[in-house]
Coordinates of C-alpha atoms and ligand atoms in Angstrom, one line a residue:
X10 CA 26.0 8.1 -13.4
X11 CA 26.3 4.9 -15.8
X12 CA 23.5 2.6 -14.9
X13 CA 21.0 4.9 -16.4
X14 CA 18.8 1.6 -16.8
X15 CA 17.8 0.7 -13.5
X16 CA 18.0 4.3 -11.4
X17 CA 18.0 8.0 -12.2
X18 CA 21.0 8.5 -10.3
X19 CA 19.7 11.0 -7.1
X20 CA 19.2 11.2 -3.8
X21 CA 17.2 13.2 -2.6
X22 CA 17.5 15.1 0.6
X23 CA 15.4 16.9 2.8
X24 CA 15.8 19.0 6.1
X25 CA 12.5 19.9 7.7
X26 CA 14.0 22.1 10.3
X27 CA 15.0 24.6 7.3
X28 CA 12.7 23.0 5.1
X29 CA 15.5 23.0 2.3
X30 CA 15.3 20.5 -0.3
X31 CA 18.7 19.5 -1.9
X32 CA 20.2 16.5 -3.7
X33 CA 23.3 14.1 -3.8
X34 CA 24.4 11.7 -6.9
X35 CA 24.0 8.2 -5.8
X36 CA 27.4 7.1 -6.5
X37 CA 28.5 3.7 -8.6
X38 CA 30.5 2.4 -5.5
X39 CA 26.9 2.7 -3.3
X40 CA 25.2 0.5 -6.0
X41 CA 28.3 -2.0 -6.9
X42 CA 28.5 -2.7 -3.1
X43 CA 25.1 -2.4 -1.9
X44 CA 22.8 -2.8 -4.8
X45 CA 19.9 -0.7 -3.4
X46 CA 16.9 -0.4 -1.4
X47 CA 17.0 -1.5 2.3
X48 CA 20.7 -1.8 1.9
X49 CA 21.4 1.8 0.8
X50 CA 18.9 2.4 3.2
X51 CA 21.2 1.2 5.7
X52 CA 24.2 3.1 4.4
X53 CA 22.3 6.1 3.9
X54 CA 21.0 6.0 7.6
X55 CA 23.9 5.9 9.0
X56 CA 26.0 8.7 7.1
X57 CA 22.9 10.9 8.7
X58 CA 22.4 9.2 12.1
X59 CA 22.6 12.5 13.9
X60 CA 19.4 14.1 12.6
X61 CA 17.5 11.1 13.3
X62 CA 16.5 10.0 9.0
X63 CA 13.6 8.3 7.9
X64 CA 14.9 7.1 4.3
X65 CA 12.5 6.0 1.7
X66 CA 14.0 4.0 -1.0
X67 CA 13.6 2.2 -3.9
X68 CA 15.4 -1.5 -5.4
X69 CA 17.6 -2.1 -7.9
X70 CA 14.8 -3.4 -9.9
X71 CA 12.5 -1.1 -8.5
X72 CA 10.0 -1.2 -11.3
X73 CA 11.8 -2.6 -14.1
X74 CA 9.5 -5.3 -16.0
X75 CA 10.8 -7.9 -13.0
X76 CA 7.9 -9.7 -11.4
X77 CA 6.9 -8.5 -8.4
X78 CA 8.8 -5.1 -8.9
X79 CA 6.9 -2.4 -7.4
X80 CA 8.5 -2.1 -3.8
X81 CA 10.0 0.4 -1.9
X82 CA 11.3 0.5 2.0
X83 CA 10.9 2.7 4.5
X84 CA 13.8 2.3 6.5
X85 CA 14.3 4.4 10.0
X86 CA 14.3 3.7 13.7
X87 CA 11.5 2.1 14.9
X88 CA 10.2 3.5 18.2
X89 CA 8.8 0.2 18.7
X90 CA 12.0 -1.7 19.2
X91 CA 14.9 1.3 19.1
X92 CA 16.9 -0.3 16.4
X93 CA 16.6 0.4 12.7
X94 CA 14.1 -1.7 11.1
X95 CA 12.3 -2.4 7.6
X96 CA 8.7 -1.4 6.0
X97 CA 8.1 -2.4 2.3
X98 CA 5.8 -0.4 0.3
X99 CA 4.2 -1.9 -2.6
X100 CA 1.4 -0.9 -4.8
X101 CA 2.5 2.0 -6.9
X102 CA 4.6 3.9 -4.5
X103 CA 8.3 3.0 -5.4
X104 CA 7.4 3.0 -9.1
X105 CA 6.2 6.9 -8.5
X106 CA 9.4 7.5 -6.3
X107 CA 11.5 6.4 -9.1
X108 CA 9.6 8.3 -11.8
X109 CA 10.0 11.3 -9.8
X110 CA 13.8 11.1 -10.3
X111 CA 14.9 10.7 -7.4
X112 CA 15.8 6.7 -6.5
X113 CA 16.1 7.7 -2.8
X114 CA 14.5 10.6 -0.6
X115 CA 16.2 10.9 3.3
X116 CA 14.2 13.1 5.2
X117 CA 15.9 14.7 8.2
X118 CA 15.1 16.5 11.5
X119 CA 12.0 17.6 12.6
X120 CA 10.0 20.6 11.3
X121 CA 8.3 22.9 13.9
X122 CA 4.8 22.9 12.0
X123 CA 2.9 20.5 10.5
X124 CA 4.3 19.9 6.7
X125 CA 4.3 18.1 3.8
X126 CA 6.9 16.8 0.9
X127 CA 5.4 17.2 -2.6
X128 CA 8.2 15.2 -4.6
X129 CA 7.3 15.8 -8.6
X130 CA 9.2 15.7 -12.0
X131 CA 12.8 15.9 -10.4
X132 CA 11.7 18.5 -8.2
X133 CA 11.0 18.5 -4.6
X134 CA 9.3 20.8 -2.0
X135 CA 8.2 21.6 1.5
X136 CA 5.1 23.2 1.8
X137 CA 2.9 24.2 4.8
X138 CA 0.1 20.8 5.6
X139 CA -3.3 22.3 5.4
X140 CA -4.3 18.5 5.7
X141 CA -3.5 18.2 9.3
X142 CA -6.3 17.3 11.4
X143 CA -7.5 15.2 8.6
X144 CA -8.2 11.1 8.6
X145 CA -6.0 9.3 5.7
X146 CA -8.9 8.9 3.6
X147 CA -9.3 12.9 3.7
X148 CA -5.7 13.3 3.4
X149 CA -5.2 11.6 0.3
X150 CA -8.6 13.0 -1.4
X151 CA -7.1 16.6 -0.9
X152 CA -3.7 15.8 -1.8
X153 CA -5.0 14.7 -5.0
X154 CA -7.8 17.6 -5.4
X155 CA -4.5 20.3 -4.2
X156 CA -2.2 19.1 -6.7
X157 CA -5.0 18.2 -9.5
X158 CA -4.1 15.0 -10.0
X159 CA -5.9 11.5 -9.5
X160 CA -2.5 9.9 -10.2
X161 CA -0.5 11.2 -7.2
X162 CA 0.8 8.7 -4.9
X163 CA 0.6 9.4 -1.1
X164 CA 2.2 7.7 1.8
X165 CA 0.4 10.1 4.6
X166 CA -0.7 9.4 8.4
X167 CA -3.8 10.3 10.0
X168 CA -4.6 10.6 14.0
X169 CA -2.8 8.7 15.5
X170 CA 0.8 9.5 13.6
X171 CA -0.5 13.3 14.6
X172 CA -0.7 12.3 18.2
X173 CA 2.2 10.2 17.7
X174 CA 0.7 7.2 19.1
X175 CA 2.9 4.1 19.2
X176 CA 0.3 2.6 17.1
X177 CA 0.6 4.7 14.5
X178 CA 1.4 3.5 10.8
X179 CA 2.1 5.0 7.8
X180 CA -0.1 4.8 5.0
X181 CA -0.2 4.0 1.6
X182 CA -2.9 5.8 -0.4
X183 CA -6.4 5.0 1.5
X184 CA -5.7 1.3 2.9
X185 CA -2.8 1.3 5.3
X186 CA 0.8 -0.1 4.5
X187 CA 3.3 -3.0 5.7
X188 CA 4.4 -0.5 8.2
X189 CA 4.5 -2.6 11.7
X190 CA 7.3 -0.7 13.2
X191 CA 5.8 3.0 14.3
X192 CA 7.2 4.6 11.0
X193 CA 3.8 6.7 11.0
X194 CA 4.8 7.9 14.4
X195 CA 8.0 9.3 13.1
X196 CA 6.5 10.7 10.6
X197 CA 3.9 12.2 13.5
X198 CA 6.8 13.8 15.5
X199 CA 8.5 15.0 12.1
X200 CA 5.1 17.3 11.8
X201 CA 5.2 15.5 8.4
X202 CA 1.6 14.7 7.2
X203 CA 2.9 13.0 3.8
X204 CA 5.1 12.8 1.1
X205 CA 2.9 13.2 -2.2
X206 CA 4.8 11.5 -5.3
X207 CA 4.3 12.1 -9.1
X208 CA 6.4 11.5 -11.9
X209 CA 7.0 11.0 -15.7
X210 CA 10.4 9.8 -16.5
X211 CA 11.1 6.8 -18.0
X212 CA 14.0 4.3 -17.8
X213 CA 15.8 2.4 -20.7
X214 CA 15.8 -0.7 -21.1
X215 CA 18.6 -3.1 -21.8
X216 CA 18.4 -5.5 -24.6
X217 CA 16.9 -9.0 -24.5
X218 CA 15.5 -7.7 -20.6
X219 CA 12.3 -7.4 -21.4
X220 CA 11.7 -10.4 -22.7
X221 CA 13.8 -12.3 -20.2
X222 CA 11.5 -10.9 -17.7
X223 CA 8.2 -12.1 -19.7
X224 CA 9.5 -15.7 -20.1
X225 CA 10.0 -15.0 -16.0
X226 CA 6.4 -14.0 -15.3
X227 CA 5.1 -16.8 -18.0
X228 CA 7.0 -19.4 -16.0
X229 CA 5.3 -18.4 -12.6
X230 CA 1.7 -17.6 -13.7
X231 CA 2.0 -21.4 -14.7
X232 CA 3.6 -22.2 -11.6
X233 CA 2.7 -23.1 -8.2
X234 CA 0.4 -20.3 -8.1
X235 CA -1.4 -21.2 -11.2
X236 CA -5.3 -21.2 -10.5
X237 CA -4.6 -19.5 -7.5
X238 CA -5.3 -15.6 -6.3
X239 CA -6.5 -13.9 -3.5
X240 CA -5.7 -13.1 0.4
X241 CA -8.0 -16.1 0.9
X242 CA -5.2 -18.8 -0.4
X243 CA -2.9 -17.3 1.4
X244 CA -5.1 -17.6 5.0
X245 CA -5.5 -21.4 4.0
X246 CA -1.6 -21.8 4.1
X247 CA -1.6 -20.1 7.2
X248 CA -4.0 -21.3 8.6
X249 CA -5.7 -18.4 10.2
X250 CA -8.6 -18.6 11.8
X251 CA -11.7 -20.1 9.5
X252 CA -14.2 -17.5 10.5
X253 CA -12.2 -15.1 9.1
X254 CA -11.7 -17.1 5.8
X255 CA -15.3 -17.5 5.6
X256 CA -15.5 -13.6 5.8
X257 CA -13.0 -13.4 2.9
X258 CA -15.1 -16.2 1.0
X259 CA -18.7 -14.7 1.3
X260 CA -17.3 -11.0 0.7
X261 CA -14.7 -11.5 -1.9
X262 CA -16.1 -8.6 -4.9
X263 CA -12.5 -8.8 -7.0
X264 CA -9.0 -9.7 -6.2
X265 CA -6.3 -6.8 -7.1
X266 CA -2.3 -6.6 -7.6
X267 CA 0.6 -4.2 -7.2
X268 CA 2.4 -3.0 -10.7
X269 CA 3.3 -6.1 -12.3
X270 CA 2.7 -8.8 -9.7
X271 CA 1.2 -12.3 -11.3
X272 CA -0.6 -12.9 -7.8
X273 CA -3.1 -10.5 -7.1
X274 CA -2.9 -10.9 -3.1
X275 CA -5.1 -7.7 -2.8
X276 CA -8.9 -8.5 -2.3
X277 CA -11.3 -6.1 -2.2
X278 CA -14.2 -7.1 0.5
X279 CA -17.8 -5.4 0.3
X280 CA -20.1 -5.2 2.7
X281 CA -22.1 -1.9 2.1
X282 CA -23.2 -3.9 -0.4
X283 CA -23.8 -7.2 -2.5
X284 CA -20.3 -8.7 -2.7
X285 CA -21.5 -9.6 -6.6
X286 CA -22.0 -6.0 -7.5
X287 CA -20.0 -5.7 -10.4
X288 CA -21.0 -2.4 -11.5
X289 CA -20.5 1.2 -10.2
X290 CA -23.6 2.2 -7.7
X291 CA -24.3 5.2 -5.5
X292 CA -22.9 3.2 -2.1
X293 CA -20.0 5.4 -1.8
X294 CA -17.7 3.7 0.5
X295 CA -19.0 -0.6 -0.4
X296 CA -16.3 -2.0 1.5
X297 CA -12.4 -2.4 2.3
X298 CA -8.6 -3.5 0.6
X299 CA -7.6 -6.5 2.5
X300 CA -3.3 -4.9 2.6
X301 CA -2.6 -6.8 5.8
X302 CA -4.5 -10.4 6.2
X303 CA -2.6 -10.2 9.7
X304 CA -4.8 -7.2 10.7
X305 CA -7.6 -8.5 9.4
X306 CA -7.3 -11.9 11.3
X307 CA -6.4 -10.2 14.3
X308 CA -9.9 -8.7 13.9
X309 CA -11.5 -12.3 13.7
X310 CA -13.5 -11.8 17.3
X311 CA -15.8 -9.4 15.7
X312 CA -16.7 -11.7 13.3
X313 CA -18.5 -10.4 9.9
X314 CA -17.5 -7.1 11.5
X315 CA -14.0 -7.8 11.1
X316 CA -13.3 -6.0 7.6
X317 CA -14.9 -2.9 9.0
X318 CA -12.7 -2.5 12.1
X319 CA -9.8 -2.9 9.7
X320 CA -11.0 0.0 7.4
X321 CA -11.4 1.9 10.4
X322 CA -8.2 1.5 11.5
X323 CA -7.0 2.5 7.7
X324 CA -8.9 5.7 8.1
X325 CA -7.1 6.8 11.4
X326 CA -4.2 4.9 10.5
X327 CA -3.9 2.9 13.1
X328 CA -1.3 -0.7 12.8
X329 CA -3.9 -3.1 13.0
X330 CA -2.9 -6.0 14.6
X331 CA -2.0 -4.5 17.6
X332 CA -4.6 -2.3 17.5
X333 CA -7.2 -5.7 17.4
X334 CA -5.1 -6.9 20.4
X335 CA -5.6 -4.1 22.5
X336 CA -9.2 -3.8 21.2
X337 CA -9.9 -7.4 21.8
X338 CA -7.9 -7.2 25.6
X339 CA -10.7 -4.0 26.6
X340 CA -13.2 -6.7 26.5
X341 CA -14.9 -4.2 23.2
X342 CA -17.1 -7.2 21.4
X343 CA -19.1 -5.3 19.3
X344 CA -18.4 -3.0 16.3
X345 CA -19.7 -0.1 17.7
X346 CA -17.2 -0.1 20.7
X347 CA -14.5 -1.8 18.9
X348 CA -14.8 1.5 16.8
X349 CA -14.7 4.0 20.1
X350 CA -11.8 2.1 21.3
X351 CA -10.0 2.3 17.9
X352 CA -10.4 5.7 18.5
X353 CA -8.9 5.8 22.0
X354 CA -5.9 4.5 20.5
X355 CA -5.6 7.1 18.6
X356 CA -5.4 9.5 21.1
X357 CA -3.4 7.3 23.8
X358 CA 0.3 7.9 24.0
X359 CA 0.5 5.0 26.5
X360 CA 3.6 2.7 25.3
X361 CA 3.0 -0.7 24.1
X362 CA 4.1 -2.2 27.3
X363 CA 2.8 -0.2 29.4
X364 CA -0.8 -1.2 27.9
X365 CA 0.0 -4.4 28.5
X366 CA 0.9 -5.5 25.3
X367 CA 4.7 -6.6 24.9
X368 CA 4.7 -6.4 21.4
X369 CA 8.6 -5.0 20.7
X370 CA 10.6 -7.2 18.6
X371 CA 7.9 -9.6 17.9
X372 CA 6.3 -6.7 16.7
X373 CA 2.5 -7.8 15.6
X374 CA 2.6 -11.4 15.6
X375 CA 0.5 -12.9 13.2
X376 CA -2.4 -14.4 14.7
X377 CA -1.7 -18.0 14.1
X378 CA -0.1 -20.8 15.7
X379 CA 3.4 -20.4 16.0
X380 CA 6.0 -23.1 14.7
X381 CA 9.5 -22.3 15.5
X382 CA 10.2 -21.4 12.3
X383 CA 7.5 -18.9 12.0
X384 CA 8.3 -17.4 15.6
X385 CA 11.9 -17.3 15.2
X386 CA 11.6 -15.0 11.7
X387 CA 8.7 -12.5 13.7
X388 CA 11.3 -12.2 16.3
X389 CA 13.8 -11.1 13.9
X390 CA 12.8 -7.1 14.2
X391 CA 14.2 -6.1 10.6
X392 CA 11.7 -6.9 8.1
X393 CA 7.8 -6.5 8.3
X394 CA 5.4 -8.9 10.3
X395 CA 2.8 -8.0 7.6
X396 CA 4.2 -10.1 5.2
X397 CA 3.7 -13.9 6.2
X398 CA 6.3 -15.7 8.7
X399 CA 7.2 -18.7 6.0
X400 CA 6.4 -19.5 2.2
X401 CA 3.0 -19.1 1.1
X402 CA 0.6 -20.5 -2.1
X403 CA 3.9 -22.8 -2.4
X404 CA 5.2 -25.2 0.3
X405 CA 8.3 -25.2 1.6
X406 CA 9.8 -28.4 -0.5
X407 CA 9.3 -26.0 -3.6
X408 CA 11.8 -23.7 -2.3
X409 CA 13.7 -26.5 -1.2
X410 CA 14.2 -24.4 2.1
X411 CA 15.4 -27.0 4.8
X412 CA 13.8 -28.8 6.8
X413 CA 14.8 -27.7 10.5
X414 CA 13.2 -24.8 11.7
X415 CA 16.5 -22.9 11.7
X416 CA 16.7 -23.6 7.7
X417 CA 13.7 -22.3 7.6
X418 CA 13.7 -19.1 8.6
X419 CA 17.4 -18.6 8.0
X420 CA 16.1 -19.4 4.5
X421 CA 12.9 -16.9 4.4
X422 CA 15.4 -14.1 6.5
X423 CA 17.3 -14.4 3.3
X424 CA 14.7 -14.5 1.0
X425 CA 13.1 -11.1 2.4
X426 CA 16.5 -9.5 2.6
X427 CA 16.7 -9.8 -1.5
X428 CA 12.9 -9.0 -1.6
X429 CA 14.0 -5.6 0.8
X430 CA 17.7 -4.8 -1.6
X431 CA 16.0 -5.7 -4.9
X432 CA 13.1 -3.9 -4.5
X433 CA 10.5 -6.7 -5.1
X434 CA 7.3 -7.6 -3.1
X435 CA 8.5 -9.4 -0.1
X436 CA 4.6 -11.7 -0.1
X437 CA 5.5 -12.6 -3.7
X438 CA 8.8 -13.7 -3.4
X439 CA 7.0 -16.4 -0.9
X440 CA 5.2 -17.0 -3.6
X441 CA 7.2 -17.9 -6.3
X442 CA 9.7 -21.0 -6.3
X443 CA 10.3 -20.2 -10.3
X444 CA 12.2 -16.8 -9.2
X445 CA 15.5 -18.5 -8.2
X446 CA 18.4 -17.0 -6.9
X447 CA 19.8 -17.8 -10.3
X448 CA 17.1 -16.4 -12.3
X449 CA 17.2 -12.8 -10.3
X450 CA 21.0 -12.7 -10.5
X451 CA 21.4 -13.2 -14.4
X452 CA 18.3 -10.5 -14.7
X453 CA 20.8 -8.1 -12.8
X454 CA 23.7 -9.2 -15.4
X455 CA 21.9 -8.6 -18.7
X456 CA 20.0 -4.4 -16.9
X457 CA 23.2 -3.6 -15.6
X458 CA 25.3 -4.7 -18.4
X459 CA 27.8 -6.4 -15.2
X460 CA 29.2 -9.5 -16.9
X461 CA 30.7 -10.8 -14.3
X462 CA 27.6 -10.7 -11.8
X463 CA 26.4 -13.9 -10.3
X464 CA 24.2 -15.3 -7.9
X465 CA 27.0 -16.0 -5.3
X466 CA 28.0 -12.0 -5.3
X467 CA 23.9 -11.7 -5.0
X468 CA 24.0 -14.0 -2.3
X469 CA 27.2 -12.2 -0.6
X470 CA 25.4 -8.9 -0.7
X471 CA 22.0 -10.3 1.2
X472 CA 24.5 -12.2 3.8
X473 CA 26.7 -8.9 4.4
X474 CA 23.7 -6.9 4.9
X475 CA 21.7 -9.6 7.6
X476 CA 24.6 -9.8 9.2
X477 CA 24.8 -6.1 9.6
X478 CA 21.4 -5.4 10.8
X479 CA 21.3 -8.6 12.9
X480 CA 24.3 -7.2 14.9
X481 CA 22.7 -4.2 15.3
X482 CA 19.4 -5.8 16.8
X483 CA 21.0 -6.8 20.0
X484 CA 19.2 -5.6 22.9
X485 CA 16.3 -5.0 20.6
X486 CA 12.5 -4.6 22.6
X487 CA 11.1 -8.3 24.0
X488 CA 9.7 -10.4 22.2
X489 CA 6.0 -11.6 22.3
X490 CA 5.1 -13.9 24.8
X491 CA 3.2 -16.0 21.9
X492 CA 6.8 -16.5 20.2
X493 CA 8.7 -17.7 23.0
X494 CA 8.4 -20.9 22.0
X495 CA 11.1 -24.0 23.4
X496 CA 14.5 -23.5 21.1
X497 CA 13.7 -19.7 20.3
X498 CA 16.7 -18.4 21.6
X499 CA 19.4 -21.1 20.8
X500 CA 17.8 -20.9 16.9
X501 CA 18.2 -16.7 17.0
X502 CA 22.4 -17.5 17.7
X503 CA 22.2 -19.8 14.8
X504 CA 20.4 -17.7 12.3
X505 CA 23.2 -14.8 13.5
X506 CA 26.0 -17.2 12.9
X507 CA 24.6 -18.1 9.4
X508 CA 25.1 -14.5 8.0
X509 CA 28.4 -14.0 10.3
Ligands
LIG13 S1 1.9 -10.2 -3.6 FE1 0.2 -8.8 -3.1 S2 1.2 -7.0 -2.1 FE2 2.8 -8.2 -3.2 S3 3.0 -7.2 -5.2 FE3 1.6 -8.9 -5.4 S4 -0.5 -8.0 -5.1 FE4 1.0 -6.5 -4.3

């Protein structure tokens, strides 16, 4: 293993039928050809396509001093759409994967009683789940109380992942994830209640890196998004619904980021309490992370209500977009039986369809107006629907994307796809116009000591792998009626024959 700066080198890998825990080297050739995360992913899927994996894995610059470099992806097959798809992780959750050493964990088969993967200090385990039957708030509090530590990182699922209800999501610590393709009903039918992470390795550092990477992160916190924080900016460029950016206005207590991310896109609402309480009270739940402004707009017809539906749906972990859809469709226009009917969902193993929401490949539109642009990326069915359908903070003549609607989202497809391999937030890289192709490739030159990288071998790797998982897509779910705009399919051949 010679890239000692960026990885630690193993895979990790995990059979719940015999509950055996063992562990491959990632090989130089994976990480020459593929670079990492969703890519690997890819290759790592399908060397173990027979015992149906759900691979967690982290970028090349998974928490380097990058901006933006927290993510991992969940890659597996969505029972949403049947074809493999894509759900970053942010916050804290690749950094801990990494410090465990292990850069990737593929977790096979299906255990025959509810379990749970305590991944720690190059070590790994499957141990009996004494936290089924639990909510995700409940979940992660004992995870951390088992294992004594306030530090752990949890991806976990509550009721409706144990009933394996096609709504179900994984979820990140206590406030849900980018997970909009099922991945907590996998985890559901694996009997796997979570994956607990905690680490303390380190990685070297190359010279001049670090401060190539703070010139980097000076250059964009004076950027486009200078002045500029919060979920609320990023609903004004969408353009979601203004009842729902009042709610973000009035509630707004403090806006939070990921490790290392110059936008803090994470806003913290209360409304147990006065939205200007600054210091620590007795209210012991005062309000809800805004993770997914999709979920929370899709909440928007309950009003000031809205952020509470979404925690509830974090507590069961429920996908909230869908979730509001379904809600909204029962005619439930209150809190109270928005609530109940959250909870039905939980329970209901009803397919999406068959509820009467055709939500497959355009899994969760956002709710806003479609362009073609914006449809024609949802429709996709690889990368996550949580993260917004174009460029956000910025506009689009920043990024110098294009101007039809096919350069657009041919240009965001590709922008994602690096977000996905590299391991960086797929929302900040829509952010940040200053992070150019360029920039990211000669960052990969000076950690990996690869002279003769460049951005068109960067490029070449994201092309290779669209084209890939595009080709694999065929045939994938239906797409939402609300994306079926005029030109859909004719611009879905042409983003294909862009990455051919
Ligand atoms: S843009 Fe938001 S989700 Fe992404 S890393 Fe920054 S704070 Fe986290």
């Amino acid at each position: 293993m010679d890239y000692i700066n960026n990885y630690t080198g193993n895979i990790l890998i995990v059979d719940l039928e015999s509950g055996k825990c063992d562990q491959e080297e990632l090989e130089n050739e994976l990480i020459d050809g593929y670079l990492g995360g969703a890519a690997i992913n890819l290759e790592l899927h399908k060397k173990y396509s027979a015992k149906d994996p759900l691979i967690i894995g982290t970028g090349l610059l998974t928490s380097t001093f990058v901006p933006g470099s927290c993510a991992a992806i969940i890659t597996g097959k969505s029972p949403i759409t049947g074809k493999v798809a894509n759900a970053p992780l942010t916050w804290q959750t690749g950094i801990e994967l990494k410090l465990t050493g292990f850069d990737f964990a593929v977790i096979l088969g299906k255990s025959a009683k509810p379990v749970k993967l305590w991944i720690h200090d190059g070590l790994a385990d499957v141990e009996d789940s004494g936290e089924w039957g639990k909510d995700v708030w409940e979940t992660v509090d004992a995870l951390r109380h088992n294992y004594g530590d306030d530090m752990v990182e949890a991806i976990v699922i509550g009721p409706a992942g144990e009933n394996c209800s096609p709504l179900a999501q994984v979820s990140e610590n206590y406030w849900g994830s980018k997970d909009k393709f099922g991945f907590g009903k996998v985890m559901g039918e694996k009997k796997l209640k979570a994956v607990a992470l905690r680490g303390l390795s380190a990685f070297e550092v190359a010279d001049g890196f670090f401060d190539e990477c703070t010139t980097l992160s000076r250059e964009i916190a004076n950027g486009v998004i200078k002045g500029k924080q919060g979920a609320g900016e990023i609903g004004k460029s969408l353009k979601i619904n203004e009842g729902v950016l009042s709610v973000i206005q009035e509630m707004t207590h403090r806006d939070n980021a990921c490790f290392n991310c110059p936008y803090p896109c994470l806003t913290f609402l209360k409304y147990r309490e006065s939205a200007k309480e600054m210091k620590s009270t007795d209210v012991k739940e005062p309000g809800c992370l805004i993770t997914d402004l999709s979920g929370l707009a899709a909440f928007g017809f309950l009003g000031k209500d809205a952020p509470q539906a979404l925690e509830q749906c974090f507590r069961f972990g429920l996908e909230p977009t869908a979730s509001a859809m379904l809600v909204e469709k029962a005619g439930k226009k209150d809190l109270a039986a928005a609530k109940g009917e959250l909870e039905n969902l939980t329970k209901s193993s009803t397919g999406l369809k068959e509820a009467g929401l055709p939500h497959l490949n355009g899994v969760s539109p956002w709710p806003i107006t479609p362009s073609l642009d914006t449809a024609l990326v949802q429709a996709l069915g690889i990368f996550s629907n949580a993260v917004p359908p174009q460029v956000v903070v910025a506009s689009p003549k920043d990024f110098s994307t294009g101007d039809s609607a096919q350069a657009k989202a041919a240009f965001w497809a590709k922008r994602q796809a690096m977000a996905y391999i590299l391991g960086i937030c797929p929302i900040f890289i829509l952010t940040a116009p200053e992070m150019t192709e360029e920039k990211l490739a000669g960052l990969i030159k000076i950690t990996m000591g690869w002279e003769n990288f460049s951005v068109e071998k960067l490029s070449g790797i994201c092309s290779k792998y669209l084209s890939e998982i595009l080709a694999m897509q065929a045939g994938a779910g239906e797409i939402h009626p609300s994306l079926k705009l005029d030109g859909l399919e004719a611009g879905m051949q042409q983003i294909r024959s862009v990455f051919k």
